[in-house]
Amino acid sequence: MRILAFMVLGVVLFSACKKDSPKAPEKVNLIAPAKNSECTPVQSDGENSSIVRFTWGASDYTESYVLQVTNLTTGTVQSKNTSNTIETLSLTKGTPFSWVVESKNSEIAKSTSSDSWLFYNPGSQISHVPFPAELTFPVQGSTAFKDVNGQIQLRWSGSDLDDDIESYNVYFSDENPPTTLLRTTDAGVSELTVGVTSDKVYFWKVVTTDAEGNISTSAISEFKTR
């Protein structure tokens, strides 16, 4: 009878511990500004800036959020801690930006980041600079497995509000930053096959050029081969 009592007590304690275990904050869904779009500012904020509204969906097991907006021209990051799902920031006109939202919970050390979306804050410009290409494969920091021919495929996606991308310059190297031009492709090509060596770290980036000569450079991505 005593053994049975201990077993019951153990089950109760285990259930209580399991129930009380904190859960990691979940990833938010971004809403606006929309991905790869020109946003609609709330109002002008002087000659060079305007107020932009950011909206995202609430995520479970989350106490607060960190809105991070990056100026893709200068690399400057603006951050805002909030418990709301709508916030505003003053941003430079005529400039491309990226934005992400981190979900945070004081009981969990690690935060959870949303997807990263790109948008353009309009100004008086006639021609838009292309958004930096998104390097989609191999995933940043991942291990890529070469095929039977000792090759892997690089994939990316590009976007331009004027829809006038002309070419991509793909740089690939085992040195960081990559300075070796692998190939120049036209706007209709967004993947390349490249030979690699096993157990080696490679770096790559994509430079996008549009019909007006505007240029944007992607982030540098790295991966290890197997």
Tab-separated table of C-alpha atoms in Angstrom:
chain	number	residue	atom	x	y	z
A	1	MET	CA	0.000	0.000	0.000
A	2	ARG	CA	2.885	2.359	0.858
A	3	ILE	CA	4.512	1.640	-2.528
A	4	LEU	CA	1.261	2.485	-4.321
A	5	ALA	CA	0.999	5.770	-2.387
A	6	PHE	CA	4.543	6.764	-3.430
A	7	MET	CA	3.751	5.922	-7.059
A	8	VAL	CA	0.635	8.086	-7.017
A	9	LEU	CA	2.554	10.943	-5.387
A	10	GLY	CA	5.275	10.630	-8.025
A	11	VAL	CA	2.771	10.845	-10.870
A	12	VAL	CA	1.168	13.930	-9.314
A	13	LEU	CA	4.519	15.676	-8.844
A	14	PHE	CA	5.630	14.791	-12.382
A	15	SER	CA	2.375	16.142	-13.822
A	16	ALA	CA	2.726	19.362	-11.816
A	17	CYS	CA	6.309	19.900	-12.967
A	18	LYS	CA	5.384	19.196	-16.554
A	19	LYS	CA	2.442	21.598	-16.398
A	20	ASP	CA	4.521	24.388	-14.864
A	21	SER	CA	7.407	24.137	-17.343
A	22	PRO	CA	7.656	27.471	-19.182
A	23	LYS	CA	7.109	27.379	-22.936
A	24	ALA	CA	9.208	29.236	-25.458
A	25	PRO	CA	7.592	32.307	-27.044
A	26	GLU	CA	6.181	31.547	-30.461
A	27	LYS	CA	7.057	33.236	-33.746
A	28	VAL	CA	4.909	36.190	-34.808
A	29	ASN	CA	3.364	36.665	-38.235
A	30	LEU	CA	4.259	40.005	-39.800
A	31	ILE	CA	1.399	41.983	-41.345
A	32	ALA	CA	2.504	45.447	-42.469
A	33	PRO	CA	4.481	46.905	-44.138
A	34	ALA	CA	3.938	44.052	-46.598
A	35	LYS	CA	6.871	42.035	-47.896
A	36	ASN	CA	8.737	43.529	-50.887
A	37	SER	CA	6.373	46.503	-51.098
A	38	GLU	CA	6.342	50.273	-50.883
A	39	CYS	CA	4.790	51.202	-47.555
A	40	THR	CA	2.231	53.943	-46.926
A	41	PRO	CA	3.579	56.236	-44.176
A	42	VAL	CA	1.247	57.564	-41.505
A	43	GLN	CA	2.562	61.102	-41.964
A	44	SER	CA	5.599	63.104	-42.937
A	45	ASP	CA	8.166	63.779	-40.220
A	46	GLY	CA	10.061	66.645	-41.801
A	47	GLU	CA	11.805	66.928	-45.138
A	48	ASN	CA	13.768	63.695	-44.945
A	49	SER	CA	11.727	61.330	-42.769
A	50	SER	CA	8.235	59.926	-42.373
A	51	ILE	CA	6.357	57.956	-39.712
A	52	VAL	CA	5.819	54.305	-40.631
A	53	ARG	CA	3.385	52.000	-38.822
A	54	PHE	CA	4.364	48.358	-38.138
A	55	THR	CA	1.753	45.687	-37.413
A	56	TRP	CA	2.117	42.020	-36.503
A	57	GLY	CA	0.019	39.247	-34.972
A	58	ALA	CA	0.243	38.374	-31.289
A	59	SER	CA	2.188	35.203	-30.475
A	60	ASP	CA	1.521	32.718	-27.679
A	61	TYR	CA	3.695	32.457	-24.543
A	62	THR	CA	5.042	35.959	-25.205
A	63	GLU	CA	5.378	38.821	-22.723
A	64	SER	CA	6.969	41.428	-24.964
A	65	TYR	CA	8.289	42.101	-28.445
A	66	VAL	CA	11.351	43.780	-29.935
A	67	LEU	CA	10.781	45.530	-33.253
A	68	GLN	CA	14.021	45.819	-35.248
A	69	VAL	CA	14.161	47.890	-38.432
A	70	THR	CA	17.357	48.021	-40.519
A	71	ASN	CA	18.231	50.738	-43.019
A	72	LEU	CA	19.577	48.667	-45.927
A	73	THR	CA	21.557	51.611	-47.288
A	74	THR	CA	23.479	52.481	-44.116
A	75	GLY	CA	23.097	49.303	-42.040
A	76	THR	CA	21.723	51.351	-39.124
A	77	VAL	CA	19.321	49.420	-36.862
A	78	GLN	CA	16.442	50.990	-34.921
A	79	SER	CA	14.947	48.892	-32.091
A	80	LYS	CA	11.821	49.310	-29.996
A	81	ASN	CA	10.737	47.207	-26.992
A	82	THR	CA	6.986	46.931	-26.637
A	83	SER	CA	4.108	44.831	-25.362
A	84	ASN	CA	1.921	46.027	-28.241
A	85	THR	CA	1.495	44.568	-31.726
A	86	ILE	CA	1.384	47.975	-33.420
A	87	GLU	CA	4.263	50.453	-33.271
A	88	THR	CA	5.588	53.393	-35.280
A	89	LEU	CA	9.076	54.595	-36.168
A	90	SER	CA	10.435	57.629	-37.984
A	91	LEU	CA	12.345	56.406	-41.047
A	92	THR	CA	14.357	58.043	-43.811
A	93	LYS	CA	12.395	58.709	-46.987
A	94	GLY	CA	13.343	57.084	-50.289
A	95	THR	CA	15.130	54.205	-48.561
A	96	PRO	CA	14.817	50.380	-48.450
A	97	PHE	CA	14.459	48.699	-45.053
A	98	SER	CA	14.121	45.264	-43.521
A	99	TRP	CA	12.129	44.469	-40.373
A	100	VAL	CA	11.794	41.624	-37.907
A	101	VAL	CA	10.015	41.134	-34.592
A	102	GLU	CA	11.435	39.090	-31.712
A	103	SER	CA	9.081	37.412	-29.228
A	104	LYS	CA	10.336	37.412	-25.638
A	105	ASN	CA	9.373	35.741	-22.362
A	106	SER	CA	11.187	36.485	-19.083
A	107	GLU	CA	11.068	32.792	-18.122
A	108	ILE	CA	12.898	31.741	-21.307
A	109	ALA	CA	16.401	32.991	-22.088
A	110	LYS	CA	16.124	32.579	-25.849
A	111	SER	CA	13.859	34.813	-27.913
A	112	THR	CA	12.088	33.749	-31.110
A	113	SER	CA	12.515	35.802	-34.284
A	114	SER	CA	9.970	36.329	-37.037
A	115	ASP	CA	10.748	36.157	-40.742
A	116	SER	CA	12.569	39.185	-42.142
A	117	TRP	CA	10.557	41.316	-44.586
A	118	LEU	CA	11.854	44.032	-46.922
A	119	PHE	CA	9.986	47.228	-47.789
A	120	TYR	CA	10.597	50.654	-49.265
A	121	ASN	CA	9.783	53.933	-47.520
A	122	PRO	CA	8.781	56.227	-50.413
A	123	GLY	CA	10.350	59.579	-51.134
A	124	SER	CA	10.657	61.784	-54.190
A	125	GLN	CA	12.713	59.239	-56.133
A	126	ILE	CA	11.600	58.161	-59.604
A	127	SER	CA	13.628	54.947	-59.720
A	128	HIS	CA	13.839	52.428	-56.872
A	129	VAL	CA	16.989	50.589	-55.853
A	130	PRO	CA	16.428	46.787	-56.026
A	131	PHE	CA	15.901	45.032	-52.717
A	132	PRO	CA	18.996	43.052	-51.686
A	133	ALA	CA	18.684	39.484	-52.957
A	134	GLU	CA	17.559	36.891	-50.408
A	135	LEU	CA	19.957	33.931	-50.306
A	136	THR	CA	17.616	30.986	-49.843
A	137	PHE	CA	19.865	27.926	-50.249
A	138	PRO	CA	22.077	26.775	-48.667
A	139	VAL	CA	20.595	28.253	-45.503
A	140	GLN	CA	22.922	30.565	-43.590
A	141	GLY	CA	25.160	28.603	-41.219
A	142	SER	CA	23.930	25.231	-42.453
A	143	THR	CA	25.710	22.132	-43.734
A	144	ALA	CA	25.195	21.469	-47.443
A	145	PHE	CA	25.658	18.024	-48.963
A	146	LYS	CA	27.275	17.929	-52.385
A	147	ASP	CA	25.876	15.668	-55.095
A	148	VAL	CA	27.615	12.740	-56.809
A	149	ASN	CA	29.413	15.220	-59.074
A	150	GLY	CA	30.839	17.156	-56.123
A	151	GLN	CA	28.490	20.105	-56.679
A	152	ILE	CA	25.836	22.042	-54.825
A	153	GLN	CA	23.199	24.485	-56.025
A	154	LEU	CA	23.077	28.114	-54.914
A	155	ARG	CA	19.602	29.669	-54.921
A	156	TRP	CA	18.391	33.210	-54.306
A	157	SER	CA	15.424	35.469	-55.016
A	158	GLY	CA	15.366	39.090	-56.115
A	159	SER	CA	12.740	41.827	-56.077
A	160	ASP	CA	12.469	45.374	-57.399
A	161	LEU	CA	9.462	47.686	-57.122
A	162	ASP	CA	10.126	48.857	-60.694
A	163	ASP	CA	10.369	45.242	-61.897
A	164	ASP	CA	13.444	46.119	-63.941
A	165	ILE	CA	16.193	43.858	-62.575
A	166	GLU	CA	18.728	43.217	-65.326
A	167	SER	CA	21.382	40.984	-63.786
A	168	TYR	CA	22.861	39.273	-60.760
A	169	ASN	CA	26.566	39.037	-59.992
A	170	VAL	CA	27.208	35.983	-57.830
A	171	TYR	CA	30.369	36.004	-55.718
A	172	PHE	CA	31.593	32.741	-54.202
A	173	SER	CA	34.754	31.897	-52.262
A	174	ASP	CA	36.238	30.084	-49.275
A	175	GLU	CA	37.327	33.518	-48.019
A	176	ASN	CA	35.215	36.135	-46.257
A	177	PRO	CA	34.211	38.436	-47.840
A	178	PRO	CA	33.892	36.574	-51.154
A	179	THR	CA	35.533	38.564	-53.964
A	180	THR	CA	35.618	35.933	-56.719
A	181	LEU	CA	32.908	36.520	-59.319
A	182	LEU	CA	31.374	33.117	-59.982
A	183	ARG	CA	29.086	34.272	-62.765
A	184	THR	CA	26.809	37.048	-63.989
A	185	THR	CA	23.258	35.929	-64.752
A	186	ASP	CA	20.261	37.717	-66.233
A	187	ALA	CA	17.102	38.480	-64.276
A	188	GLY	CA	15.498	35.166	-65.194
A	189	VAL	CA	18.191	33.062	-63.512
A	190	SER	CA	18.193	32.707	-59.728
A	191	GLU	CA	20.240	29.543	-59.193
A	192	LEU	CA	23.729	28.339	-60.041
A	193	THR	CA	25.578	25.054	-59.631
A	194	VAL	CA	29.106	25.218	-58.231
A	195	GLY	CA	31.793	22.639	-57.481
A	196	VAL	CA	32.864	22.328	-53.837
A	197	THR	CA	35.230	20.386	-51.585
A	198	SER	CA	34.040	18.367	-48.589
A	199	ASP	CA	34.452	19.690	-45.033
A	200	LYS	CA	35.058	23.252	-46.118
A	201	VAL	CA	33.348	26.562	-45.289
A	202	TYR	CA	32.240	28.728	-48.209
A	203	PHE	CA	30.930	32.287	-48.406
A	204	TRP	CA	28.730	33.875	-51.072
A	205	LYS	CA	26.742	36.980	-51.905
A	206	VAL	CA	24.660	38.351	-54.774
A	207	VAL	CA	24.840	41.866	-56.250
A	208	THR	CA	21.663	42.958	-58.050
A	209	THR	CA	21.644	45.566	-60.848
A	210	ASP	CA	18.558	47.122	-62.435
A	211	ALA	CA	17.967	48.876	-65.767
A	212	GLU	CA	18.731	52.286	-64.261
A	213	GLY	CA	22.100	51.122	-62.947
A	214	ASN	CA	20.912	50.951	-59.342
A	215	ILE	CA	22.793	48.310	-57.337
A	216	SER	CA	22.091	46.435	-54.113
A	217	THR	CA	24.210	43.839	-52.337
A	218	SER	CA	22.869	40.918	-50.336
A	219	ALA	CA	24.132	39.855	-46.944
A	220	ILE	CA	27.042	37.418	-46.994
A	221	SER	CA	25.945	33.850	-46.326
A	222	GLU	CA	28.172	30.977	-45.224
A	223	PHE	CA	27.777	27.229	-45.165
A	224	LYS	CA	29.869	24.107	-44.634
A	225	THR	CA	30.047	21.233	-47.096
A	226	ARG	CA	29.794	17.488	-46.595
